[in-house]
Structure formats: C-alpha cells, structure tokens
Coordinates of C-alpha atoms in Angstrom, one line a residue:
Chain B
D89 CA 5.3 14.6 4.9
I90 CA 5.3 11.2 3.3
Q91 CA 8.1 10.6 0.8
M92 CA 7.7 8.2 -2.2
T93 CA 10.8 6.5 -3.6
Q94 CA 10.2 5.1 -7.1
S95 CA 12.6 2.8 -8.9
P96 CA 14.0 2.4 -11.4
S97 CA 14.1 5.9 -12.8
S98 CA 14.3 4.4 -16.3
L99 CA 14.4 1.1 -18.0
S100 CA 14.9 -0.3 -21.4
A101 CA 12.7 -3.3 -22.4
S102 CA 11.5 -5.1 -25.5
V103 CA 7.9 -5.8 -26.6
G104 CA 6.7 -8.9 -24.7
D105 CA 9.0 -8.3 -21.7
R106 CA 7.7 -8.4 -18.1
V107 CA 8.3 -5.1 -16.4
T108 CA 8.2 -4.3 -12.7
I109 CA 8.2 -0.8 -11.1
T110 CA 8.4 -0.2 -7.4
C111 CA 7.4 2.6 -5.1
R112 CA 8.3 2.7 -1.4
A113 CA 6.6 5.0 1.1
S114 CA 8.5 6.5 4.0
Q115 CA 5.6 5.5 6.3
G116 CA 2.6 3.2 6.0
I117 CA -0.1 4.4 3.6
R118 CA -2.4 1.4 3.8
N119 CA -3.4 0.9 0.1
D120 CA -3.9 4.6 -0.7
L121 CA -1.8 4.5 -3.8
N122 CA -2.5 5.1 -7.5
W123 CA -0.4 4.3 -10.6
Y124 CA -0.4 6.6 -13.6
Q125 CA 0.9 6.4 -17.1
Q126 CA 1.9 9.6 -18.9
K127 CA 2.8 10.1 -22.6
P128 CA 4.5 13.3 -23.9
G129 CA 2.3 16.3 -24.0
K130 CA -0.7 14.5 -22.3
A131 CA -2.2 14.6 -18.9
P132 CA -1.5 11.5 -16.7
K133 CA -3.9 8.6 -17.0
R134 CA -4.7 6.5 -13.9
L135 CA -4.1 2.8 -14.4
I136 CA -4.4 1.4 -10.9
Y137 CA -6.2 2.8 -7.8
A138 CA -6.3 1.5 -4.2
A139 CA -2.9 -0.2 -5.0
S140 CA -4.3 -3.1 -6.9
S141 CA -7.6 -2.2 -8.5
L142 CA -7.5 -1.9 -12.3
E143 CA -9.1 1.2 -13.8
S144 CA -12.0 0.4 -16.1
G145 CA -10.8 0.1 -19.7
V146 CA -7.1 -0.5 -18.8
P147 CA -5.7 -3.8 -20.3
S148 CA -5.3 -6.7 -17.9
R149 CA -1.6 -6.9 -18.5
F150 CA -1.3 -4.1 -16.0
S151 CA -1.5 -5.1 -12.3
G152 CA -0.6 -3.5 -9.0
S153 CA 0.2 -5.0 -5.7
G154 CA 1.3 -4.0 -2.2
S155 CA 0.2 -2.4 1.0
G156 CA 1.7 -0.4 3.7
T157 CA 5.1 0.8 2.4
E158 CA 5.9 -1.2 -0.6
F159 CA 4.1 -1.2 -3.9
T160 CA 4.6 -2.7 -7.3
L161 CA 3.3 -2.0 -10.8
T162 CA 3.7 -4.9 -13.2
I163 CA 3.2 -5.0 -17.0
S164 CA 3.1 -8.7 -17.8
S165 CA 3.8 -8.4 -21.5
L166 CA 5.0 -5.0 -22.7
Q167 CA 3.2 -3.7 -25.8
P168 CA 4.4 -0.9 -28.1
E169 CA 1.8 1.5 -26.7
D170 CA 3.1 1.0 -23.2
F171 CA 6.3 3.0 -23.8
A172 CA 5.7 6.0 -21.5
T173 CA 6.5 7.3 -18.1
Y174 CA 4.9 5.8 -15.0
Y175 CA 4.2 7.5 -11.6
C176 CA 2.9 6.4 -8.3
L177 CA 0.9 8.8 -6.1
Q178 CA 0.2 8.4 -2.4
H179 CA -3.1 10.0 -1.2
N180 CA -3.1 8.7 2.3
S181 CA -2.4 12.1 3.8
Y182 CA -1.8 15.6 2.6
P183 CA 0.3 16.8 1.0
G184 CA 0.0 14.1 -1.7
T185 CA 3.3 12.8 -3.1
F186 CA 4.3 11.4 -6.4
G187 CA 7.1 9.1 -7.1
Q188 CA 9.9 10.5 -9.2
G189 CA 8.7 8.6 -12.3
T190 CA 9.9 5.6 -14.4
K191 CA 10.5 6.1 -18.1
V192 CA 10.0 2.9 -20.0
E193 CA 11.9 3.0 -23.2
I194 CA 12.3 0.7 -26.2
Q195 CA 15.4 -1.5 -26.1
Chain R
E8 CA -19.3 14.0 -19.0
V9 CA -16.8 15.4 -16.5
Q10 CA -14.7 18.2 -17.9
L11 CA -12.0 20.3 -16.3
L12 CA -10.7 23.3 -18.2
E13 CA -7.7 25.3 -16.9
S14 CA -6.9 28.9 -17.9
G15 CA -4.9 31.8 -16.8
G16 CA -1.4 30.6 -17.6
G17 CA 1.2 32.7 -19.4
L18 CA 4.5 34.5 -19.1
V19 CA 5.2 36.4 -15.8
Q20 CA 8.3 38.0 -14.4
P21 CA 10.0 36.6 -11.3
G22 CA 8.3 38.0 -8.2
G23 CA 5.1 38.5 -10.1
S24 CA 1.6 37.0 -9.6
L25 CA -0.8 35.0 -11.7
R26 CA -4.2 33.4 -11.0
L27 CA -5.1 30.1 -12.6
S28 CA -8.7 29.0 -13.0
C29 CA -10.2 25.6 -13.5
A30 CA -13.8 25.5 -14.8
A31 CA -15.5 22.2 -13.9
S32 CA -18.6 20.6 -15.3
G33 CA -20.4 17.3 -15.4
F34 CA -20.4 16.6 -11.7
T35 CA -21.6 18.2 -8.4
F36 CA -18.6 20.4 -7.9
S37 CA -19.2 21.4 -4.3
S38 CA -19.2 17.7 -3.2
Y39 CA -15.6 16.9 -4.2
A40 CA -12.1 17.9 -3.3
M41 CA -10.0 19.4 -6.0
S42 CA -6.3 19.6 -6.4
W43 CA -3.5 21.2 -8.5
V44 CA -0.6 19.2 -9.8
R45 CA 2.3 20.7 -11.8
Q46 CA 5.0 19.4 -14.1
A47 CA 8.1 21.4 -14.9
P48 CA 9.5 21.0 -18.4
G49 CA 11.1 17.6 -18.7
K50 CA 10.5 16.8 -15.1
G51 CA 8.1 14.7 -13.0
L52 CA 4.7 15.4 -11.5
E53 CA 4.5 17.5 -8.4
W54 CA 1.5 17.7 -6.1
V55 CA 0.9 21.4 -5.4
S56 CA -2.3 22.0 -3.4
A57 CA -5.8 20.7 -2.6
I58 CA -9.1 22.0 -1.2
I59 CA -12.0 20.1 0.2
G60 CA -15.5 20.4 -1.3
S61 CA -16.7 23.1 1.1
G62 CA -13.5 25.0 0.8
G63 CA -13.1 24.8 4.5
S64 CA -9.7 23.1 4.5
T65 CA -6.7 23.6 2.2
Y66 CA -3.4 21.9 1.8
Y67 CA -0.1 22.9 0.2
A68 CA 3.2 21.4 -0.8
D69 CA 6.1 23.0 1.2
S70 CA 7.5 24.4 -2.0
V71 CA 4.5 26.7 -2.5
K72 CA 3.3 27.3 1.1
G73 CA 3.0 30.9 1.9
R74 CA 3.1 32.0 -1.8
F75 CA 0.2 30.1 -3.4
T76 CA -3.5 30.2 -2.3
I77 CA -6.0 27.6 -3.5
S78 CA -9.7 28.6 -3.4
R79 CA -13.0 27.7 -5.0
D80 CA -16.3 29.3 -5.9
N81 CA -18.9 26.6 -5.8
S82 CA -21.5 28.9 -7.3
K83 CA -19.4 29.2 -10.4
N84 CA -18.0 25.6 -10.4
T85 CA -14.6 27.0 -10.5
L86 CA -11.3 26.2 -8.8
Y87 CA -8.5 28.8 -8.5
L88 CA -4.8 29.0 -7.7
Q89 CA -3.5 32.4 -6.8
M90 CA 0.3 32.3 -7.3
N91 CA 2.4 35.2 -5.8
S92 CA 6.1 35.8 -5.5
L93 CA 6.7 33.5 -8.5
R94 CA 10.1 32.0 -9.1
A95 CA 11.7 30.5 -12.1
E96 CA 11.3 27.0 -10.5
D97 CA 7.5 27.5 -10.6
T98 CA 7.6 27.3 -14.4
A99 CA 5.5 24.3 -15.3
V100 CA 2.3 23.0 -16.8
Y101 CA -0.4 23.2 -14.1
Y102 CA -3.2 20.6 -14.1
C103 CA -6.3 20.6 -12.0
R104 CA -7.5 17.2 -10.9
T105 CA -10.4 15.5 -9.1
E106 CA -11.8 12.1 -8.2
V107 CA -15.6 11.7 -8.4
Y108 CA -18.0 8.9 -7.7
C109 CA -18.8 6.9 -10.8
S110 CA -20.0 3.4 -11.7
G111 CA -17.4 1.1 -10.2
G112 CA -15.9 3.5 -7.7
R113 CA -14.2 6.8 -8.0
C114 CA -13.1 8.1 -11.4
D115 CA -10.0 10.2 -11.8
Y116 CA -10.1 13.4 -14.0
W117 CA -7.5 15.8 -15.1
G118 CA -7.7 19.0 -17.1
Q119 CA -5.5 19.5 -20.2
G120 CA -3.1 21.8 -18.3
T121 CA -2.1 25.4 -18.6
L122 CA 1.5 26.5 -19.0
V123 CA 3.1 29.0 -16.6
T124 CA 6.4 30.5 -17.5
V125 CA 8.3 32.6 -15.0
S126 CA 11.1 34.5 -16.7
S127 CA 12.5 37.9 -17.2

C-alpha cells in the first residue's frame, strides 16, 4: 500500500503569510493527488486535483505542484477563512491514502 | 445537482453490526465508482473502501478488511457499507464520496456524514 507522509502536522501563521504544506508518497503516484480543506463539522472540500489543477471557484491564492513522490500545497497570502485543516489524498492505486493532515492556526 | 445522503449510523456495542446507506441522486450512479471515508473524533481522514460502478470490484483498507463489506444497488442508486465485528476504533463519522464528470473535468462530491459510535 502507498503511504502518504504530510508535513507539518500543524502550523501557526498570520493573515497575509505564505504557507506551504508537503506530502510525500512512499512510491511514485504520477500526479494522482488531491488536496482538501476541512473545517470543523464539515465534509472536506477539494481545492486541487491532479496535483496542480485548481478546483472551480477556489481562490487563486491556492496552488499545487509536484509529481511522482513529492507534492506541495501553497497558500500565497493566508486569509482569515483559510484557517482550517488540510489533507492530501493519493488515488493512484487502491487503497487510497490520506496524509495525516495539517492544521493551520492563527498566530 | 449531485446529492449524497448517508444514513444508518448510530450507537452499537463492540462486536455488533451496522449497515450504512448512501442514497445518490443527480448523476448516473451505475457509471461511477463510490467510496467510503471515515473520520474518528478529533482525528484525520481515513479511506475505508471503494467499489467500481458495476460493483464487480471492491477495495478495502487493511483496518477493515474481512469485517466490512461494500456493495451497491444500481437499481436503487444506493451505496452500502455492512460493518461487522465492530470495535471501539471504528467510532467515526462515515462519509460517502464520488467523483463524476462535470464541466471542466471531474467534480468531487461528499455526503454530510453519518456518525457511528461503538461503545458498551
């Protein structure tokens, strides 16, 4: 099974900061990776699919990059509504695997 | 509009069974794979199981293999998760999820979740 290692597990940042979250796959997964944002009590919301494609309606301050085993989610200028938990998901092969999550908190 | 509506959650004793359902609408159900994802209280997301559109192939996380069975009834547009030999660590909100073709590619849909609590 493919393991996804996500880092950091949490971070504190201020409005306007640039934030980067990383996921590493235990083996190559091409670009079969999604990024999700989850707020308390809500279902996850997909932000990025195919590693770097921005979901319709998602602000352009969110971007994804990477291929193979290393992937990055970047928020170019953190906004108050971006404080949430973020997850990567590999869907290259079954079983799918989520990263452990990154909680983005207000500094 | 695509909608996924889970039901069947509740309180069950360790070792017990429960069947979750996910009623789908707004898309051609039989054409798409469906999956279950869970989230234990205060924890991260965990992929649980998936089934292809025809129902001919199923996949499971190691943590549930041999205890959970995913199935679907394409005539009823409904996905199921039969959960047997439940353990305390199966306590979680269970979401059903799918990706369907939409303008611009494939859109990702989740239900609102149903809570399963395994406790004596």
